[in-house]
Amino acid sequence: MKDGFAEKEGVESEEPDVEGSCNESESAPQPDAEVSLAKDVPPKPCCEKCKAVQQSQGNELVTPRRISKGRLQVQLEGEGTYECSVTGLVFEVSERVLIRYSVLSWSKFGMFLRDSWRFAGPIFNVDCVNSPSSILTSIQFPHFLCLADPDSEMTFSVLHMKDSCPVIEPSVDHSGSHVKWRVSSLSPVGPIVQSSKPVEHHGVVLVYKELALNNSYSFRIYLATNNSSDIKDIWKEVRCANKRYLKVEKPPTCKLDEKRYRLMSEPEGDISPADLPFTLAVTKLKGYFEVFFEQPPPFKVSLVETESDKTVWSATIREGDCVDNTVEKPRKLTNNRKRSTSTSEEELPKKRRRCADESDGVRTVQVPDVSSKQLMQVAKLQGKEWKQVAIGCLDLSSKELDDIQASEEDVDMQRFKALERWKTGRPNGQATVTHLLMSLQELDDLPSKVLKTLQDMIDNKAAE
């Protein structure tokens, strides 16, 4: 392993959040609001073995601002090396530049990892706003591997989605906490690793309590790597559940290997499943323990390796941890929009979909989903990139693509069917033209005529 240089990286662009399916509504930029991203921020590692190789080298610490769709933005004032206090990214720049970046989900890109390559840290998207990418000379990405073992044999690289194609590019250096990459262009990029031996991972245990009207004590407990991409995926999953959950703040970090783990509790609770595998396989939906107690706190919960009975993490949940102190802001009603005193059967499904309208506290008018006619318009404008769009933007699997191509000979119909599967796979109200535009914008080289057509559809609807 090379000498530690402990620096961090940054990432993002003007693309929407990859996990936009939960529809974080796009609020106006908040240039003066300090970022608050507890859902995305990985806890600081507390690994005693790694402390010696994780010494910071005094990079200038900068705090970004949060703008729409979970993106961060930071103004770097001149040549130097800067560390983002939120993500742990380190930017090396040659002159003054405004950088915009965000955490993405590996579930969009894990399919491109081959030949025993595994993701080693969060994947990001970065953009130099109104400036050439050459100003950003290098990025250092935080990783979650424990490198205290001097005999560790591993190769670090980065997966770079270059012109919508996956490219594995070499890293420049690595330390006990970061992987350094020389910027070639700006688009989704994240650290990956190849190792001939098992490697220890810095992990986290995340606890969420179900918020219920009765005094029940039901919890979800997740296992994850200590990286922003995994943590953000879990936060999205919890936020979009059909029940409300409160995050229980407990020291989360621990060592996790690719083994099976079981959860123990005092007093004994109802825990399901009996054990759970911790895996580095890329999955969008994460497995979790569901725990239920009949009596009130305190509860002690412990995570134990199934094979060795070794306890790797434990925490005590007390009464105060289970109280929701969040104060909901009242929603303002305009003069021309009054709250209905009754709820029709048609309105009920809309009101139950918390994820459709909760982000900025403003209730929005229901917009109809994209029509088949509109999907066909888009299909006819697509080019040879349509398969990349289907997998990378519309969440279709390779098998679904094969099925579509086998059932339809006409290429336009194949493209239409791919778009139609995207629509039918989403809840009502979350397959509008705007949602489609947000999904397709994730592909850098999508034909401009496709984006223009979708934008025209949105503008025409707004003018009606």
Coordinates of C-alpha atoms in Angstrom, one line a residue:
M1 CA 0.0 0.0 0.0
K2 CA 1.3 3.5 -0.8
D3 CA 1.9 6.2 1.8
G4 CA -1.3 7.8 3.1
F5 CA -2.2 11.1 1.6
A6 CA -5.7 11.3 3.1
E7 CA -7.7 13.6 0.9
K8 CA -11.2 13.4 -0.2
E9 CA -13.3 14.0 -3.3
G10 CA -16.3 15.6 -4.7
V11 CA -18.8 14.8 -7.4
E12 CA -21.9 15.8 -9.2
S13 CA -23.5 17.5 -12.2
E14 CA -26.8 19.0 -13.2
E15 CA -28.3 15.5 -13.5
P16 CA -31.2 14.7 -11.2
D17 CA -30.8 12.3 -8.3
V18 CA -30.4 8.8 -9.6
E19 CA -33.0 7.6 -7.1
G20 CA -35.6 10.0 -8.3
S21 CA -38.3 7.3 -8.2
C22 CA -39.3 8.6 -4.8
N23 CA -39.6 12.0 -6.3
E24 CA -37.6 14.4 -4.2
S25 CA -39.4 17.4 -5.5
E26 CA -37.1 20.0 -7.0
S27 CA -37.0 23.0 -4.7
A28 CA -35.3 26.2 -5.5
P29 CA -31.6 26.4 -4.9
Q30 CA -30.6 27.5 -1.4
P31 CA -27.3 29.3 -1.9
D32 CA -27.2 30.6 1.7
A33 CA -28.4 27.4 3.4
E34 CA -25.7 25.3 5.0
V35 CA -26.0 21.7 3.9
S36 CA -27.8 19.2 6.1
L37 CA -27.3 15.7 4.7
A38 CA -27.3 13.3 7.6
K39 CA -29.1 10.8 5.4
D40 CA -26.1 10.7 3.0
V41 CA -23.1 11.3 5.2
P42 CA -21.1 8.2 6.1
P43 CA -20.1 8.1 9.8
K44 CA -16.4 8.8 10.5
P45 CA -14.6 5.4 10.8
C46 CA -13.4 4.5 14.3
C47 CA -11.2 1.7 13.3
E48 CA -8.2 1.5 15.7
K49 CA -6.3 -0.6 13.2
C50 CA -6.7 2.0 10.5
K51 CA -5.9 5.2 12.4
A52 CA -2.3 5.1 11.5
V53 CA -3.0 5.1 7.8
Q54 CA -5.9 7.6 7.9
Q55 CA -4.0 10.7 9.0
S56 CA -5.2 13.8 7.2
Q57 CA -2.6 16.0 5.5
G58 CA -4.2 19.3 6.2
N59 CA -6.3 19.9 3.1
E60 CA -8.4 23.1 3.3
L61 CA -11.8 22.0 4.6
V62 CA -14.8 23.4 2.7
T63 CA -18.6 23.1 3.5
P64 CA -20.8 22.9 0.4
R65 CA -24.3 24.3 -0.1
R66 CA -27.2 22.1 -0.9
I67 CA -29.2 22.9 -4.1
S68 CA -32.0 21.0 -5.7
K69 CA -32.3 17.2 -6.0
G70 CA -29.7 16.5 -3.3
R71 CA -26.9 18.1 -5.2
L72 CA -24.1 20.0 -3.5
Q73 CA -22.2 23.0 -4.7
V74 CA -19.0 24.6 -3.5
Q75 CA -17.0 27.6 -4.6
L76 CA -13.2 26.9 -4.5
E77 CA -11.4 30.2 -4.4
G78 CA -8.1 29.3 -6.1
E79 CA -5.4 26.8 -6.8
G80 CA -5.1 24.2 -4.1
T81 CA -6.5 21.0 -2.6
Y82 CA -9.8 21.1 -0.8
E83 CA -11.7 18.6 1.2
C84 CA -15.5 18.5 1.3
S85 CA -16.7 18.3 4.9
V86 CA -19.9 16.4 4.0
T87 CA -18.8 13.7 1.5
G88 CA -15.1 13.4 2.2
L89 CA -14.2 14.1 -1.4
V90 CA -11.0 15.9 -2.1
F91 CA -10.7 18.2 -5.1
E92 CA -7.3 19.4 -6.5
V93 CA -7.9 22.4 -8.7
S94 CA -5.6 24.7 -10.7
E95 CA -7.7 27.9 -10.4
R96 CA -10.9 29.4 -9.0
V97 CA -13.9 27.2 -9.9
L98 CA -17.5 26.4 -8.9
I99 CA -18.0 22.6 -8.5
R100 CA -21.4 20.9 -8.3
Y101 CA -21.6 17.2 -7.3
S102 CA -23.9 14.5 -5.8
V103 CA -23.9 11.0 -4.5
L104 CA -25.2 8.4 -7.0
S105 CA -26.4 4.8 -6.5
W106 CA -24.2 1.8 -7.4
S107 CA -27.4 0.0 -8.4
K108 CA -27.3 1.9 -11.7
F109 CA -23.8 1.0 -12.5
G110 CA -22.9 -2.2 -10.7
M111 CA -23.8 -4.3 -13.8
F112 CA -20.7 -2.9 -15.4
L113 CA -18.3 -4.4 -12.8
R114 CA -16.6 -7.5 -14.3
D115 CA -13.6 -9.8 -13.6
S116 CA -13.9 -9.8 -9.8
W117 CA -14.0 -5.9 -9.5
R118 CA -16.0 -4.7 -6.6
F119 CA -17.1 -1.2 -5.6
A120 CA -14.9 0.2 -2.9
G121 CA -16.7 3.5 -2.0
P122 CA -19.4 5.9 -3.1
I123 CA -20.0 6.7 -6.8
F124 CA -20.4 10.4 -7.6
N125 CA -21.2 12.7 -10.4
V126 CA -19.2 16.0 -10.7
D127 CA -19.4 19.1 -12.8
C128 CA -17.3 22.2 -13.1
V129 CA -20.0 24.8 -13.5
N130 CA -19.4 27.0 -16.6
S131 CA -15.7 26.0 -16.6
P132 CA -13.6 23.4 -18.4
S133 CA -13.1 20.1 -16.6
S134 CA -9.4 20.4 -16.9
I135 CA -9.4 22.9 -14.0
L136 CA -10.2 19.9 -11.7
T137 CA -7.0 18.0 -12.0
S138 CA -7.7 15.2 -9.5
I139 CA -10.3 13.8 -7.2
Q140 CA -9.8 11.6 -4.2
F141 CA -12.6 9.2 -3.3
P142 CA -13.2 7.9 0.2
H143 CA -13.2 4.1 0.4
F144 CA -14.5 1.7 3.1
L145 CA -11.8 -0.9 3.1
C146 CA -9.6 -1.6 6.1
L147 CA -6.0 -1.5 4.9
A148 CA -4.2 -1.9 8.2
D149 CA -2.9 -5.4 7.1
P150 CA 0.4 -4.8 5.3
D151 CA 0.0 -8.0 3.4
S152 CA -3.2 -6.9 1.7
E153 CA -2.9 -7.5 -2.0
M154 CA -5.3 -5.4 -3.9
T155 CA -5.6 -3.2 -7.0
F156 CA -7.5 0.1 -6.9
S157 CA -9.1 1.7 -10.0
V158 CA -12.2 3.7 -10.8
L159 CA -15.2 2.9 -12.9
H160 CA -15.8 5.9 -15.1
M161 CA -19.0 6.1 -17.2
K162 CA -17.3 7.8 -20.2
D163 CA -19.7 8.8 -23.0
S164 CA -22.2 6.5 -21.4
C165 CA -19.8 3.6 -21.7
P166 CA -18.1 1.9 -18.7
V167 CA -14.4 2.4 -18.6
I168 CA -12.1 1.1 -15.9
E169 CA -9.3 3.7 -15.4
P170 CA -6.3 3.3 -13.2
S171 CA -5.9 5.2 -9.9
V172 CA -2.9 7.5 -9.3
D173 CA -2.5 6.5 -5.7
H174 CA -4.3 5.3 -2.6
S175 CA -4.2 5.7 1.1
G176 CA -5.9 4.1 4.1
S177 CA -8.9 6.2 3.5
H178 CA -8.9 7.4 -0.2
V179 CA -8.4 6.5 -3.8
K180 CA -6.8 9.2 -6.0
W181 CA -7.8 9.6 -9.6
R182 CA -6.5 11.9 -12.3
V183 CA -9.5 13.5 -13.9
S184 CA -9.9 12.7 -17.6
S185 CA -13.5 14.0 -18.0
L186 CA -16.4 14.6 -15.8
S187 CA -19.3 12.1 -15.5
P188 CA -20.3 9.3 -13.0
V189 CA -17.2 7.8 -11.4
G190 CA -16.4 5.8 -8.3
P191 CA -13.6 3.7 -6.7
I192 CA -13.4 0.0 -7.3
V193 CA -11.0 -2.7 -6.1
Q194 CA -9.7 -6.1 -7.1
S195 CA -8.2 -8.4 -4.4
S196 CA -6.8 -11.9 -4.3
K197 CA -7.6 -12.2 -0.6
P198 CA -10.6 -11.5 1.6
V199 CA -10.6 -7.8 2.8
E200 CA -12.1 -6.3 5.9
H201 CA -14.7 -3.7 5.4
H202 CA -15.7 -0.7 7.5
G203 CA -19.5 -1.2 7.9
V204 CA -22.4 0.5 9.6
V205 CA -25.5 -0.7 11.4
L206 CA -28.5 1.6 10.9
V207 CA -31.5 1.5 13.2
Y208 CA -34.9 2.9 12.3
K209 CA -38.0 2.8 14.6
E210 CA -41.5 2.6 13.1
L211 CA -43.7 5.6 14.1
A212 CA -47.1 4.3 15.0
L213 CA -50.1 5.7 16.8
N214 CA -50.0 3.0 19.4
N215 CA -47.0 2.4 21.7
S216 CA -45.5 -0.3 19.7
Y217 CA -41.7 -0.8 19.4
S218 CA -41.0 -2.1 15.9
F219 CA -37.6 -1.5 14.3
R220 CA -35.7 -2.0 11.0
I221 CA -32.0 -2.7 11.3
Y222 CA -29.8 -2.5 8.2
L223 CA -26.3 -3.6 7.5
A224 CA -24.3 -1.7 5.0
T225 CA -20.8 -0.6 3.9
N226 CA -19.7 2.8 5.4
N227 CA -20.2 4.7 2.2
S228 CA -22.6 7.4 1.0
S229 CA -24.1 5.4 -1.9
D230 CA -25.3 2.5 0.3
I231 CA -26.5 4.8 3.1
K232 CA -28.4 7.0 0.6
D233 CA -30.1 3.9 -0.9
I234 CA -31.2 2.8 2.6
W235 CA -32.5 6.2 3.4
K236 CA -34.5 6.2 0.2
E237 CA -35.9 2.8 0.9
V238 CA -37.0 3.8 4.4
R239 CA -38.4 7.1 3.3
C240 CA -40.5 5.4 0.6
A241 CA -41.8 2.6 2.8
N242 CA -45.6 2.5 3.4
K243 CA -44.9 3.3 7.1
R244 CA -43.1 6.2 8.7
Y245 CA -39.8 5.6 10.4
L246 CA -37.5 7.6 12.8
K247 CA -33.8 7.1 12.6
V248 CA -32.3 6.0 16.0
E249 CA -29.0 7.7 16.4
K250 CA -26.5 5.1 17.7
P251 CA -22.8 4.6 17.1
P252 CA -23.1 2.7 13.8
T253 CA -19.6 1.8 12.7
C254 CA -18.2 -1.8 12.9
K255 CA -16.2 -4.3 10.9
L256 CA -18.3 -6.4 8.5
D257 CA -17.1 -9.3 6.4
E258 CA -19.0 -11.1 3.7
K259 CA -20.6 -13.6 6.2
R260 CA -23.9 -14.2 7.8
Y261 CA -25.0 -12.3 10.9
R262 CA -27.7 -12.7 13.4
L263 CA -29.3 -10.2 15.7
M264 CA -29.6 -10.8 19.5
S265 CA -31.6 -8.7 22.0
E266 CA -32.1 -8.2 25.7
P267 CA -35.0 -8.6 26.6
E268 CA -35.8 -11.1 23.9
G269 CA -37.7 -9.7 21.0
D270 CA -39.3 -11.1 17.9
I271 CA -36.5 -10.9 15.2
S272 CA -36.9 -11.8 11.6
P273 CA -35.1 -13.2 9.7
A274 CA -33.0 -15.5 11.9
D275 CA -29.8 -14.4 10.2
L276 CA -28.8 -12.1 7.3
P277 CA -25.9 -12.2 4.9
F278 CA -23.7 -9.1 4.5
T279 CA -22.8 -8.8 0.8
L280 CA -21.0 -6.4 -1.4
A281 CA -23.2 -7.4 -4.3
V282 CA -24.9 -4.3 -5.8
T283 CA -28.6 -4.3 -4.9
K284 CA -31.0 -1.4 -4.9
L285 CA -33.2 -2.9 -2.2
K286 CA -31.3 -3.7 1.0
G287 CA -32.1 -6.6 3.3
Y288 CA -32.8 -5.8 7.0
F289 CA -33.7 -7.3 10.3
E290 CA -37.3 -6.6 11.5
V291 CA -37.4 -6.4 15.3
F292 CA -40.5 -6.2 17.5
F293 CA -40.7 -5.7 21.3
E294 CA -43.9 -6.0 23.4
Q295 CA -42.5 -4.1 26.4
P296 CA -41.1 -0.5 26.4
P297 CA -37.3 0.3 26.3
P298 CA -34.5 -0.1 27.2
F299 CA -33.5 -2.7 24.7
K300 CA -30.0 -4.0 24.1
V301 CA -29.4 -5.2 20.5
S302 CA -26.2 -7.0 19.3
L303 CA -25.0 -8.1 15.9
V304 CA -23.2 -11.4 16.0
E305 CA -21.3 -13.4 13.4
T306 CA -23.4 -16.6 12.9
E307 CA -20.4 -18.9 12.4
S308 CA -18.1 -17.7 15.2
D309 CA -20.6 -16.1 17.7
K310 CA -18.4 -13.0 17.8
T311 CA -20.2 -9.8 18.6
V312 CA -19.2 -7.1 16.1
W313 CA -21.7 -4.3 17.2
S314 CA -24.1 -3.6 20.0
A315 CA -26.2 -0.6 21.2
T316 CA -28.8 0.1 23.9
I317 CA -32.0 1.7 22.7
R318 CA -33.6 3.9 25.4
E319 CA -37.0 5.6 25.7
G320 CA -35.7 8.9 24.5
D321 CA -34.3 7.4 21.3
C322 CA -37.9 6.4 20.3
V323 CA -39.4 9.9 20.5
D324 CA -40.1 11.8 17.3
N325 CA -39.2 15.4 18.0
T326 CA -39.6 16.5 14.4
V327 CA -41.9 19.5 14.0
E328 CA -43.8 19.5 10.8
K329 CA -44.2 22.9 9.1
P330 CA -47.8 23.8 8.3
R331 CA -48.6 23.9 4.7
K332 CA -49.8 27.2 3.4
L333 CA -53.0 27.4 1.4
T334 CA -53.4 30.0 -1.3
N335 CA -56.6 32.0 -1.7
N336 CA -57.6 30.2 -4.8
R337 CA -56.9 26.7 -3.3
K338 CA -58.9 25.6 -0.3
R339 CA -58.5 22.4 1.6
S340 CA -61.3 19.9 0.8
T341 CA -63.4 18.8 3.8
S342 CA -63.9 15.4 2.3
T343 CA -61.8 12.8 0.5
S344 CA -63.0 11.0 -2.5
E345 CA -62.0 7.4 -3.4
E346 CA -60.0 8.8 -6.3
E347 CA -58.0 11.1 -4.0
L348 CA -57.1 8.5 -1.4
P349 CA -54.3 6.7 -3.3
K350 CA -52.7 10.1 -4.0
K351 CA -52.9 11.2 -0.3
R352 CA -51.3 7.9 0.8
R353 CA -48.3 8.3 -1.4
R354 CA -46.0 10.2 1.0
C355 CA -43.1 10.0 -1.4
A356 CA -44.9 11.8 -4.1
D357 CA -45.3 15.2 -2.6
E358 CA -43.6 15.6 0.8
S359 CA -40.1 17.0 0.1
D360 CA -40.7 20.8 0.2
G361 CA -43.9 20.8 2.1
V362 CA -45.9 22.2 -0.8
R363 CA -48.7 20.1 -2.2
T364 CA -48.7 20.0 -5.9
V365 CA -51.4 19.5 -8.5
Q366 CA -51.6 15.9 -9.8
V367 CA -50.1 15.7 -13.3
P368 CA -51.3 12.9 -15.6
D369 CA -48.8 10.2 -16.6
V370 CA -47.1 10.3 -19.9
S371 CA -49.3 9.0 -22.7
S372 CA -48.6 6.2 -25.1
K373 CA -48.6 8.7 -27.9
Q374 CA -45.9 10.7 -26.2
L375 CA -43.9 7.6 -25.5
M376 CA -44.0 6.8 -29.2
Q377 CA -42.8 10.3 -30.1
V378 CA -39.8 9.8 -27.8
A379 CA -39.1 6.3 -29.1
K380 CA -38.9 7.5 -32.7
L381 CA -36.4 10.2 -31.7
Q382 CA -34.0 7.8 -30.0
G383 CA -30.9 6.4 -31.7
K384 CA -28.5 3.6 -31.1
E385 CA -28.2 4.6 -27.5
W386 CA -31.7 3.3 -26.6
K387 CA -30.4 0.1 -25.0
Q388 CA -28.1 2.1 -22.7
V389 CA -31.1 4.3 -21.9
A390 CA -33.3 1.2 -21.1
I391 CA -30.7 -0.2 -18.7
G392 CA -29.0 2.9 -17.2
C393 CA -32.0 5.2 -17.0
L394 CA -35.2 3.2 -17.1
D395 CA -34.1 0.4 -14.8
L396 CA -34.8 -2.5 -17.2
S397 CA -32.8 -5.7 -17.0
S398 CA -30.9 -7.4 -19.8
K399 CA -33.6 -10.1 -19.8
E400 CA -36.4 -7.6 -20.2
L401 CA -34.5 -6.1 -23.2
D402 CA -34.0 -9.6 -24.7
D403 CA -37.8 -10.3 -24.3
I404 CA -38.7 -7.0 -26.0
Q405 CA -36.4 -7.7 -28.9
A406 CA -37.7 -11.2 -29.3
S407 CA -41.3 -10.1 -29.4
E408 CA -40.9 -7.1 -31.6
E409 CA -39.1 -6.8 -34.9
D410 CA -39.6 -3.1 -35.5
V411 CA -36.9 -1.1 -33.7
D412 CA -39.3 1.8 -33.0
M413 CA -41.7 -0.6 -31.3
Q414 CA -38.8 -2.1 -29.3
R415 CA -37.9 1.4 -28.0
F416 CA -41.6 2.1 -27.3
K417 CA -42.0 -1.1 -25.3
A418 CA -38.9 -0.3 -23.2
L419 CA -40.4 3.1 -22.4
E420 CA -43.8 1.5 -21.7
R421 CA -42.2 -1.0 -19.2
W422 CA -40.7 2.0 -17.4
K423 CA -44.1 3.6 -17.2
T424 CA -46.0 0.5 -16.0
G425 CA -43.4 -0.2 -13.4
R426 CA -44.0 3.1 -11.6
P427 CA -46.9 4.2 -9.4
N428 CA -49.6 6.4 -10.8
G429 CA -48.5 10.0 -10.7
Q430 CA -44.8 9.1 -10.8
A431 CA -44.6 8.4 -14.6
T432 CA -45.2 11.9 -15.9
V433 CA -43.3 13.6 -18.7
T434 CA -41.2 15.4 -16.1
H435 CA -40.3 12.1 -14.4
L436 CA -39.3 10.6 -17.8
L437 CA -37.2 13.7 -18.6
M438 CA -35.4 13.4 -15.2
S439 CA -34.7 9.7 -15.8
L440 CA -33.3 10.3 -19.3
Q441 CA -31.1 13.2 -18.3
E442 CA -28.9 10.7 -16.6
L443 CA -27.4 9.8 -20.0
D444 CA -24.9 12.4 -21.1
D445 CA -25.1 11.7 -24.8
L446 CA -28.8 11.4 -25.2
P447 CA -29.8 13.2 -28.5
S448 CA -30.7 16.8 -27.8
K449 CA -33.9 16.5 -29.8
V450 CA -35.3 14.0 -27.3
L451 CA -34.7 16.3 -24.4
K452 CA -36.1 19.3 -26.4
T453 CA -39.3 17.3 -27.3
L454 CA -39.9 16.3 -23.6
Q455 CA -39.3 19.9 -22.5
D456 CA -41.8 21.1 -25.1
M457 CA -44.4 18.6 -23.8
I458 CA -43.9 20.0 -20.3
D459 CA -44.1 23.6 -21.5
N460 CA -47.2 23.0 -23.6
K461 CA -48.9 21.3 -20.6
A462 CA -48.1 24.2 -18.4
A463 CA -49.5 26.7 -20.9
E464 CA -52.9 24.9 -21.0

